[in-house]
Amino acid sequence: MDAKRDEKILELVNILKSTKYLVFFGGAGTSTDSGIKDFRGKNGLYKTLFKGKYKPDEILSLDFFKTNREIFNEYIKTELVVKDLKINKGHIALKKLEDIGILKSIITQNIDGLHQLAGSKNVLELHGNLNKWYCLSCGKFENSPFDCECGGIVRPDIILYGENLNQKITNEAIYQIEQADTLIVVGTSLTVYPASEYLSYFRGKNLVIINETGTQYGGKILLEIIDNFSYVMDKVVDFLNLNKIK
């Protein structure tokens, strides 16, 4: 046990012991330990140009999808799809918190589907899921890119730049945040929408932020832990003795 490192984690454990309604809000930092690059980090996707000239936010836009579909699909395949994707200890920890009834909802900006792979049930995907593809003509769904028999255009079920978020999911995410007495925010800089906006709906007393590089959030934070998501959450369930529960 690293006593100094775990001091703030023990503070989080004590918060969770009195928590009735926990909501988790996660960004790209929850998936980096699973081998997925984040977007705005030191070595993130936004630091590179695809084929030496295309910015990621340009490629992942509705206009680009319509006009440069071949490059769009190549980018998805080479930069966003990770083979043999595995959950990390943080995902497992969230599943255990859900199992004992503390964690009510996971709100994620990620499109990798790792929370569901870990077994979490109540997952709200703000930006969709890259493991779901559908035909714009007939509506057929598959778990990976496919050529539709009807000849229609196939696209991933993710929100592209220039598209609105799913209103039903957005409303449910806001509702969940409003109900929470504890909100844990992980792996997001809190500098861009929707994270920067959603936190304004939190009315609880325990806002906890976990991020390896810190954040620029200007609101009132009860506890900030500048550390690794997987390590922190695994230690949380360890201190709560949940790792002994099969």
Coordinates of C-alpha atoms in Angstrom, one line a residue:
M1 CA 0.0 0.0 0.0
D2 CA 1.3 3.4 -1.0
A3 CA 0.0 5.4 2.0
K4 CA 0.6 8.9 0.6
R5 CA -0.8 8.0 -2.8
D6 CA -3.9 6.3 -1.2
E7 CA -4.7 9.0 1.2
K8 CA -7.2 10.8 -1.1
I9 CA -8.6 7.4 -2.3
L10 CA -9.5 6.7 1.3
E11 CA -11.3 10.0 1.4
L12 CA -13.3 8.9 -1.6
V13 CA -14.1 5.6 0.1
N14 CA -15.5 7.4 3.1
I15 CA -17.6 9.5 0.8
L16 CA -19.0 6.4 -0.9
K17 CA -19.9 4.8 2.4
S18 CA -22.5 7.5 3.0
T19 CA -23.5 7.9 -0.7
K20 CA -27.1 6.9 -1.7
Y21 CA -27.0 7.8 -5.4
L22 CA -23.7 7.7 -7.2
V23 CA -23.4 8.8 -10.8
F24 CA -20.2 8.3 -12.9
F25 CA -19.3 10.7 -15.8
G26 CA -16.4 9.4 -17.9
G27 CA -14.3 10.7 -20.7
A28 CA -11.4 9.3 -22.8
G29 CA -9.2 8.8 -19.8
T30 CA -11.2 5.9 -18.6
S31 CA -10.2 3.8 -21.7
T32 CA -6.5 4.7 -22.0
D33 CA -5.5 1.7 -19.8
S34 CA -7.3 -0.5 -22.3
G35 CA -5.0 0.7 -25.1
I36 CA -7.2 3.4 -26.6
K37 CA -5.7 6.8 -27.3
D38 CA -7.4 9.8 -25.8
F39 CA -8.1 12.9 -27.9
R40 CA -6.6 15.9 -26.2
G41 CA -3.9 14.3 -24.1
K42 CA -0.1 14.5 -24.6
N43 CA -0.1 11.8 -27.2
G44 CA -3.8 12.1 -28.2
L45 CA -5.3 11.7 -31.6
Y46 CA -5.8 15.5 -31.9
K47 CA -2.0 15.9 -31.9
T48 CA -1.7 14.2 -35.3
L49 CA -2.8 14.7 -38.9
F50 CA -4.2 11.7 -40.8
K51 CA -2.3 11.2 -44.0
G52 CA -0.4 14.3 -43.1
K53 CA -3.3 16.8 -43.8
Y54 CA -6.6 15.8 -42.2
K55 CA -7.5 16.8 -38.6
P56 CA -9.5 14.2 -36.6
D57 CA -12.3 16.6 -35.9
E58 CA -12.5 17.3 -39.6
I59 CA -12.7 13.6 -40.5
L60 CA -15.2 12.9 -37.8
S61 CA -17.7 15.4 -39.1
L62 CA -21.0 14.8 -41.0
D63 CA -19.8 16.8 -44.0
F64 CA -16.6 14.8 -44.3
F65 CA -18.6 11.5 -44.0
K66 CA -20.8 12.7 -46.9
T67 CA -18.0 13.8 -49.2
N68 CA -15.0 11.7 -48.3
R69 CA -16.5 8.4 -47.1
E70 CA -13.5 6.2 -48.1
I71 CA -11.0 8.3 -46.0
F72 CA -13.6 8.5 -43.2
N73 CA -13.9 4.6 -43.1
E74 CA -10.1 4.2 -43.4
Y75 CA -9.6 6.6 -40.4
I76 CA -12.1 4.7 -38.3
K77 CA -10.5 1.4 -39.1
T78 CA -6.9 2.4 -38.6
E79 CA -7.1 5.0 -35.8
L80 CA -10.3 4.3 -33.7
V81 CA -10.9 0.5 -34.0
V82 CA -8.7 -1.4 -31.5
K83 CA -8.5 -5.2 -32.0
D84 CA -8.8 -7.5 -29.0
L85 CA -10.0 -4.6 -26.8
K86 CA -10.0 -5.5 -23.1
I87 CA -11.6 -3.9 -20.1
N88 CA -9.4 -2.5 -17.4
K89 CA -9.6 -2.6 -13.6
G90 CA -11.5 0.6 -13.5
H91 CA -14.4 -0.8 -15.6
I92 CA -14.5 -3.8 -13.3
A93 CA -14.6 -1.6 -10.2
L94 CA -17.6 0.3 -11.6
K95 CA -19.4 -2.9 -12.3
K96 CA -18.9 -4.0 -8.6
L97 CA -20.2 -0.6 -7.4
E98 CA -23.3 -1.1 -9.6
D99 CA -23.8 -4.6 -8.3
I100 CA -24.0 -3.5 -4.6
G101 CA -26.5 -0.7 -5.6
I102 CA -24.4 2.4 -5.0
L103 CA -23.7 3.3 -8.6
K104 CA -26.9 4.1 -10.4
S105 CA -25.7 5.3 -13.8
I106 CA -22.6 5.6 -16.0
I107 CA -22.6 8.5 -18.4
T108 CA -19.8 8.2 -21.0
Q109 CA -18.4 10.3 -23.8
N110 CA -16.6 7.3 -25.1
I111 CA -17.7 5.2 -28.1
D112 CA -15.8 2.0 -27.3
G113 CA -18.5 0.0 -25.4
L114 CA -16.1 -1.0 -22.7
H115 CA -18.5 -0.4 -19.8
Q116 CA -21.0 -2.8 -21.3
L117 CA -18.2 -5.3 -22.0
A118 CA -17.5 -5.2 -18.3
G119 CA -21.1 -6.0 -17.5
S120 CA -22.4 -2.6 -16.5
K121 CA -26.1 -2.2 -17.3
N122 CA -27.2 1.4 -16.9
V123 CA -24.8 3.1 -19.4
L124 CA -25.7 6.3 -21.2
E125 CA -23.5 6.8 -24.3
L126 CA -23.6 10.5 -25.2
H127 CA -21.6 10.0 -28.4
G128 CA -22.9 6.6 -29.5
N129 CA -21.1 3.3 -29.9
L130 CA -18.5 2.4 -32.6
N131 CA -19.5 -1.3 -32.2
K132 CA -22.8 -0.6 -33.9
W133 CA -23.1 0.1 -37.6
Y134 CA -26.3 0.6 -39.6
C135 CA -27.6 1.1 -43.1
L136 CA -29.1 4.5 -43.8
S137 CA -31.5 3.0 -46.4
C138 CA -33.0 0.0 -44.7
G139 CA -31.9 0.4 -41.1
K140 CA -30.1 -3.0 -40.8
F141 CA -27.7 -3.1 -37.8
E142 CA -24.4 -5.0 -37.5
N143 CA -21.6 -5.0 -34.9
S144 CA -18.9 -4.0 -37.4
P145 CA -18.7 -2.3 -40.9
F146 CA -20.6 -4.2 -43.6
D147 CA -21.9 -4.0 -47.2
C148 CA -25.6 -3.9 -47.1
E149 CA -27.6 -6.1 -49.5
C150 CA -29.9 -3.2 -50.3
G151 CA -27.0 -1.2 -51.6
G152 CA -27.5 1.6 -49.0
I153 CA -24.8 3.6 -47.3
V154 CA -23.5 2.2 -44.0
R155 CA -22.2 4.3 -41.1
P156 CA -21.2 3.9 -37.5
D157 CA -23.8 4.7 -34.8
I158 CA -21.8 7.6 -33.4
I159 CA -22.4 11.3 -33.1
L160 CA -20.3 13.2 -35.7
Y161 CA -19.3 16.8 -35.5
G162 CA -22.2 18.7 -37.0
E163 CA -24.9 16.4 -35.6
N164 CA -27.0 16.8 -32.5
L165 CA -26.7 14.6 -29.5
N166 CA -29.5 12.1 -29.0
Q167 CA -32.1 14.1 -27.0
K168 CA -33.5 11.1 -25.1
I169 CA -30.1 10.1 -23.9
T170 CA -29.2 13.7 -23.1
N171 CA -32.3 14.2 -21.0
E172 CA -31.7 11.0 -19.1
A173 CA -28.1 12.0 -18.4
I174 CA -29.2 15.3 -17.0
Y175 CA -31.8 13.6 -14.9
Q176 CA -29.3 11.2 -13.5
I177 CA -26.9 14.0 -12.6
E178 CA -29.7 15.9 -10.9
Q179 CA -30.5 12.9 -8.7
A180 CA -27.0 12.2 -7.6
D181 CA -25.6 13.0 -4.2
T182 CA -22.2 12.0 -5.4
L183 CA -20.9 12.6 -8.9
I184 CA -17.5 11.1 -9.9
V185 CA -16.0 12.7 -13.1
V186 CA -13.1 10.9 -14.6
G187 CA -10.8 11.2 -17.6
T188 CA -12.0 14.5 -19.1
S189 CA -10.5 17.9 -19.1
L190 CA -13.9 19.5 -18.5
T191 CA -13.0 22.2 -21.1
V192 CA -15.4 21.1 -23.9
Y193 CA -19.1 20.3 -24.3
P194 CA -20.8 18.2 -22.9
A195 CA -18.8 17.7 -19.8
S196 CA -18.4 21.5 -19.2
E197 CA -22.2 22.0 -19.3
Y198 CA -23.5 18.8 -17.6
L199 CA -21.8 19.5 -14.3
S200 CA -24.0 22.6 -13.9
Y201 CA -27.0 20.2 -13.3
F202 CA -25.3 18.6 -10.3
R203 CA -27.1 19.5 -7.0
G204 CA -25.4 17.0 -4.7
K205 CA -22.7 17.7 -2.1
N206 CA -19.9 15.4 -3.3
L207 CA -18.3 16.3 -6.6
V208 CA -15.2 14.2 -7.1
I209 CA -12.8 14.6 -10.0
I210 CA -10.2 12.0 -11.0
N211 CA -7.8 12.9 -13.7
E212 CA -4.1 12.2 -14.3
T213 CA -3.3 15.7 -15.4
G214 CA -5.8 17.7 -13.3
T215 CA -8.6 19.9 -14.8
Q216 CA -9.5 23.5 -15.5
Y217 CA -12.9 23.2 -13.9
G218 CA -13.8 26.4 -12.1
G219 CA -16.7 25.0 -10.0
K220 CA -16.7 23.7 -6.4
I221 CA -14.9 20.4 -6.1
L222 CA -15.1 18.4 -2.9
L223 CA -12.3 16.1 -3.8
E224 CA -9.8 16.0 -6.7
I225 CA -7.5 13.0 -7.2
I226 CA -4.7 13.5 -9.7
D227 CA -4.1 9.8 -10.4
N228 CA -4.8 6.9 -12.7
F229 CA -8.5 5.9 -13.1
S230 CA -7.9 2.1 -13.0
Y231 CA -5.6 2.3 -10.0
V232 CA -8.0 4.6 -8.0
M233 CA -11.2 2.7 -8.7
D234 CA -9.6 -0.7 -8.1
K235 CA -8.3 0.6 -4.7
V236 CA -11.7 1.9 -3.9
V237 CA -13.4 -1.5 -4.3
D238 CA -10.4 -3.1 -2.5
F239 CA -10.9 -0.7 0.5
L240 CA -14.6 -1.4 0.4
N241 CA -13.8 -5.2 0.4
L242 CA -15.7 -5.6 -2.9
N243 CA -12.8 -7.5 -4.5
K244 CA -13.7 -10.4 -2.2
I245 CA -17.2 -10.6 -3.7
K246 CA -17.5 -12.9 -6.7

